[in-house]
Phi, psi and omega in degrees: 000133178298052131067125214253120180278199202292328188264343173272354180263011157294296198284342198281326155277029185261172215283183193296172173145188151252103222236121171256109191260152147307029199266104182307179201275142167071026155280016182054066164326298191285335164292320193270341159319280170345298180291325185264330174298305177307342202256340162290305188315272207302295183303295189290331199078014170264109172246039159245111170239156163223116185244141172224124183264163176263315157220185192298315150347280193308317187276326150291342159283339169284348195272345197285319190295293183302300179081024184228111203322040200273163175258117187212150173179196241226170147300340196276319178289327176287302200292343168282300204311324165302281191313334198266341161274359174211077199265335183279321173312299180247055180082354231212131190291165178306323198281022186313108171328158135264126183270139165272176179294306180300323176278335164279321221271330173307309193305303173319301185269000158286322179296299175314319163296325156320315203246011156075038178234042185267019139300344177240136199302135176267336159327296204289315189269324167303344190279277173323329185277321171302303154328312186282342178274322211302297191287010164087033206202185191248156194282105161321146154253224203143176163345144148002291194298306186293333167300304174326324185286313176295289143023277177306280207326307187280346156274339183301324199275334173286326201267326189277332178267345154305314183289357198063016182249155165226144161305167143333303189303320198268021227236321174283312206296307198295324212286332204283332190308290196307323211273336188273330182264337172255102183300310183274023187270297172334308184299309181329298163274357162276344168278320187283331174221067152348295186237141207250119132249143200215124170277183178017071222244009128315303188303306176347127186236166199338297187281342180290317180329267155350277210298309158338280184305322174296344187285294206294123171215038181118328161274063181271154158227092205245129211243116172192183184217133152298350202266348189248023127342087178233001211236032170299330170283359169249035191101294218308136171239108188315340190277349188269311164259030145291340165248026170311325198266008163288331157269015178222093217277143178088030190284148195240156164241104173266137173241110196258092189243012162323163178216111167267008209241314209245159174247163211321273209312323195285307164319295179296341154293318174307308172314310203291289191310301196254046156285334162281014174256165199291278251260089198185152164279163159289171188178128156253121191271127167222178200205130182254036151311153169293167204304276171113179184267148166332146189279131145279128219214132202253146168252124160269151132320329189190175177302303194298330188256002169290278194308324166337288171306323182265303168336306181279327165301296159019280221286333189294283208302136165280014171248123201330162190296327187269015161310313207265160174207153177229134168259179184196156192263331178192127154357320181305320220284014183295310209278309180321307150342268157337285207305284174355303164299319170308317208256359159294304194094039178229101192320150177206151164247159162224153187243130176091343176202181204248172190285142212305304192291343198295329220278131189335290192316322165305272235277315181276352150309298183287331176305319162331293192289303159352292212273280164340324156315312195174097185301357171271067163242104181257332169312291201299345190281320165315293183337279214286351185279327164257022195212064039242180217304148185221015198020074188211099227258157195284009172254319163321316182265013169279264129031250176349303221265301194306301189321308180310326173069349175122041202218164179324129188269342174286359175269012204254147152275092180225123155336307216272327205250020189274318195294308166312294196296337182300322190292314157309324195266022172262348171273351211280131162122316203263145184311143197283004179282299196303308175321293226280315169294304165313320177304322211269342154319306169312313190245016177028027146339301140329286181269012184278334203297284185323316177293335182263036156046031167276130183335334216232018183293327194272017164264350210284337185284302221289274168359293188289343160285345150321291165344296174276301190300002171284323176289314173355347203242000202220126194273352159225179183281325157307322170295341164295292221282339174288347190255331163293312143329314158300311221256308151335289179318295181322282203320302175304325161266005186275007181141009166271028211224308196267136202325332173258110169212183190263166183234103156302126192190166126348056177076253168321285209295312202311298187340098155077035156229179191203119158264130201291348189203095187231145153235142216239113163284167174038045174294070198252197170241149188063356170253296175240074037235189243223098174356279153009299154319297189311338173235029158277154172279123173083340185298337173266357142284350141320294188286000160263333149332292191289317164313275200304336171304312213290315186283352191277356171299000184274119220240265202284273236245119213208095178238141170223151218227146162199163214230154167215055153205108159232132164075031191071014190255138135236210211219141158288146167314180161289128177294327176315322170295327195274327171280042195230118219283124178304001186275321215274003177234155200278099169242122185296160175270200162221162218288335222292146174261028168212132174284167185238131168247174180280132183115304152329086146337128151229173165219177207227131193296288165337286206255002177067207206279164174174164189230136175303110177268310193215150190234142168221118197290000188214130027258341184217129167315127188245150166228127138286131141289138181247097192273113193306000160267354189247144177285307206233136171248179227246128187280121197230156218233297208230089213228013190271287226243039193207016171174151212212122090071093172270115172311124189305177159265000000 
């Protein structure tokens, strides 16, 4: 059995108390949970433990690890076991529902139909009634939208207690309520679970928090890293455990900073970037592994030959596929990637989301275009007649397609259906970039998108904006639709069937898996961190979080690729690349047949003439550039063999 080193067998013995650990990524968290519950159990003889997880996973592998009879489960699983045994303290009969996700979005949009709102996404609104309970408080009003949200939200709470149900939410909400209004229900249950531990205890959010502090009656044992605080957008609040030790007066503190998973240079970077940030204890992540190799750090021209490029490391590298992973900051950034993987012949999964061409927003884009192409498509014309809504209901367009006989639908005469067909045959014709722009203008695709408050509108916009830069490449619209096809078709036979593939993901997605190879795309300024970020409080140390998530999944091998043109715009390194120490990346040299000063005319095969503003040495010789058709200038990376010398006068 594998030997607990000094600092985890500190926290794992350390007296009854209020404890807090510190565990940096790959410090074996779950071993010293784990491990402090056995040493309560077995060692001490204390069996009222409660242990808590974020997910079921999480909660089968420790019951899997222990084998000991502790009540241990997610919040949501403690918190139904409660309500259900004291289901009359809050109204509510025993045999009480759980509403799914699917079941409030039903719910939701039946009220909405009530109220003649059926423009509006029940996602959106549940995404705010789900906010409001996560802080523990009732949905405020505010603008149009938000009154509406206070609105839904007091019929949604009438309709589940007529029904006997309670949501996900209230399952937190209900339990904090009772403990806080019934004083001997409380006593009952801080004597049944005498010592409290809670893993990835950064996630936390307002109402667990709570329910937490209501619990606790001096034996807490809580385990997280502020530095791995990524889930702000679900609730989580990075402050609970930055003031842990003030509602938990007499707090020990552990620092688990050993590292098993990375190797020296990828640690030292990870230390290096989110040492800038404020709001954090300090911690150095070290590691007594051999060195491993230098971060590699890829220059692209555009996104395609960025995918180009990691597809020939791929094809290099001896470490198996399913070792490798590619990260990415936002969803859009997939598709270059895909094809790239596709037009290689190297099987891929993407985890957490559907496949570039899969995504709703696509298909019904392309379905357009399909039916413009060729107005006989009764496929594509089901898809697109009611998307977004035209109130034309699928027996009406049934109707339509028998009229048609197979024969053009733009020739069918229908009143209801005329204002849509006038708008296709008004497209007909026009450059396929432009086709494409005008539909979505026309037919207010867009803003129907935006209006209807769905969660996932700015990535589904990010996507179509994907999209159009994607025609770019291509001069008609059959030549589009023919290379989608082609790419579809591949993606279905190329290889997610086979045992071996790279694994595509998020971010997001990553937390708290690990791979032998990753690569972290579009380390850009506006991708990493996320445009978005720049005017939020606190949003760019979330995204140096979040950054610091992505490389420590990296155990030997670690490139990060960034570009300086994507989706025709361009683009900066990221400052996260730059605070990362020039000893810690592998750099080739470079070709060039001049040294370059500041002052120097060049000119650039892409960007025309321009004059050397500034030279910047770190992580890589950098050139500014002022190019004389761009208003602002450009930092270009990979610069040897892509600008040449204007001779002087």
């Amino acid at each position: 059995m594998k030997r607990n080193n000094p600092d985890q067998e500190s926290a794992i013995n350390a007296p009854i108390g209020s404890i807090l650990v510190i565990a940096g990524a790959g410090s074996g968290k779950t071993r010293v949970l784990t491990e402090r519950i056995r040493y309560l159990y077995e060692t001490l003889g204390e069996k009222r433990i409660l242990a808590v997880t974020f997910t079921n996973k999480a909660a089968g592998e420790m019951k899997d690890r222990l084998k000991l009879p502790v009540t241990m489960g997610t919040f949501h699983s403690i918190c139904l076991r409660i309500l259900r045994e004291f289901s009359e303290a809050i109204g509510f009969k025993e045999d009480f529902t759980v509403f799914d996700n699917d079941d409030s979005k039903s719910l939701v949009k039946q009220i909405l139909k009530s109220l003649n709102r059926n423009d509006i996404n029940p996602s959106g609104i549940l995404r705010e009634i789900d906010r409001a309970k996560n802080d523990y408080e009732i949905p405020q009003g505010g603008d149009q939208f938000y009154e509406l949200v206070v609105q839904v939200y007091h019929e949604y709470q009438k309709k589940l207690k007529e029904l006997n149900s309670l949501d996900f939410g209230d399952l937190l909400v209900f339990t904090v309520k009772l403990l806080e209004e019934k004083p001997l229900i409380l006593e009952r249950l801080q004597n049944r679970f005498k010592h409290i531990l809670v893993d990835e205890f950064q996630d936390t959010n307002l109402v667990q928090y709570r329910l937490l502090k209501l619990l606790s009656t001096g034996s807490i044992f809580a385990v997280g890293d502020e530095d791995q605080s990524i889930y702000a957008f679900r609730g989580a609040q990075i402050e609970n455990i930055l003031s842990f030790e003030e509602d938990f007066p007499g707090t020990k503190i552990f620092r688990l900073e050993q590292n098993y998973r990375s190797t020296r240079y990828i640690l030292d970077a990870a230390n290096a970037v989110i040492s800038n940030n404020f709001n954090r204890r300090e911690k150095n992540l070290w590691t007594d592994t051999k060195e491993g190799k230098k971060l590699e750090l890829i220059h692209a021209f555009h996104e395609r030959e960025e995918a180009r490029k990691i597809c020939a490391e791929i094809n290099r590298s001896k470490v198996p596929l399913n070792e490798i992973a590619i990260f990415y900051r936002t969803n859009a950034q997939s598709r270059a990637i895909e094809e790239a993987l596709i037009q290689n012949g190297i099987p891929y999964r993407i985890f957490g989301g559907l496949k570039f061409f899969e995504r709703k927003e696509i298909k019904d884009i392309i379905s357009y275009l399909k039916f413009i192409h060729n107005p006989s498509d009764f496929v594509a014309f089901q898809r697109i007649i009611n998307s977004p809504p035209r109130g034309i209901g699928a027996v009406t367009a049934q109707k339509i397609i028998e009229e048609a006989g197979g024969g053009s639908i733009l020739e069918v005469k229908n009143k209801k259906l005329a204002p849509f067909l006038d708008t296709i045959k008004g497209l007909k014709g026009l450059p396929l970039r432009k086709i494409t722009e005008e539909l979505l203008k026309r037919t207010g695709y867009i803003k129907k998108l935006i209006d209807s408050a769905d969660p996932q509108a700015l990535s589904r916009e990010e996507n179509i904006n994907e999209l159009l830069n994607l025609m770019g490449d291509f001069n008609s619209l059959v030549e589009f639709l023919d290379h989608v096809a082609l790419m579809t078709s591949s993606d279905t036979s190329s290889g997610t069937e086979s045992s071996e593939y790279i694994s595509l993901m998020t971010l997001h997605i990553s937390k708290g898996l690990e791979f032998k190879k990753v690569f972290f795309t579009g380390v850009e300024e506006g991708l990493c961190p996320h445009s978005l970020s720049f005017e939020e409080d606190g949003g760019i140390e979330e995204e140096r979080r979040l950054f610091y998530v992505g490389i420590t999944r990296a155990k030997e091998e670690l490139s990060l690729s960034c570009v300086e043109s994507r989706a025709g715009r361009f683009r900066e390194m990221s400052r996260f690349i730059h605070e990362i120490p020039e000893d810690c990346f592998e750099v080739e040299s470079h070709s060039e047949e001049f040294l370059p000063e500041v002052g120097r005319r060049v000119k650039h095969k892409a960007f025309g003439e321009g004059e050397i503003v500034e030279i910047l040495e770190k992580p890589v010789l950098t050139l500014r550039i002022q190019f004389d058709d761009f208003d602002e200038p450009m930092n270009l990376i990979d610069w040897g063999s892509k600008i040449e010398l204007v001779p002087e006068s």
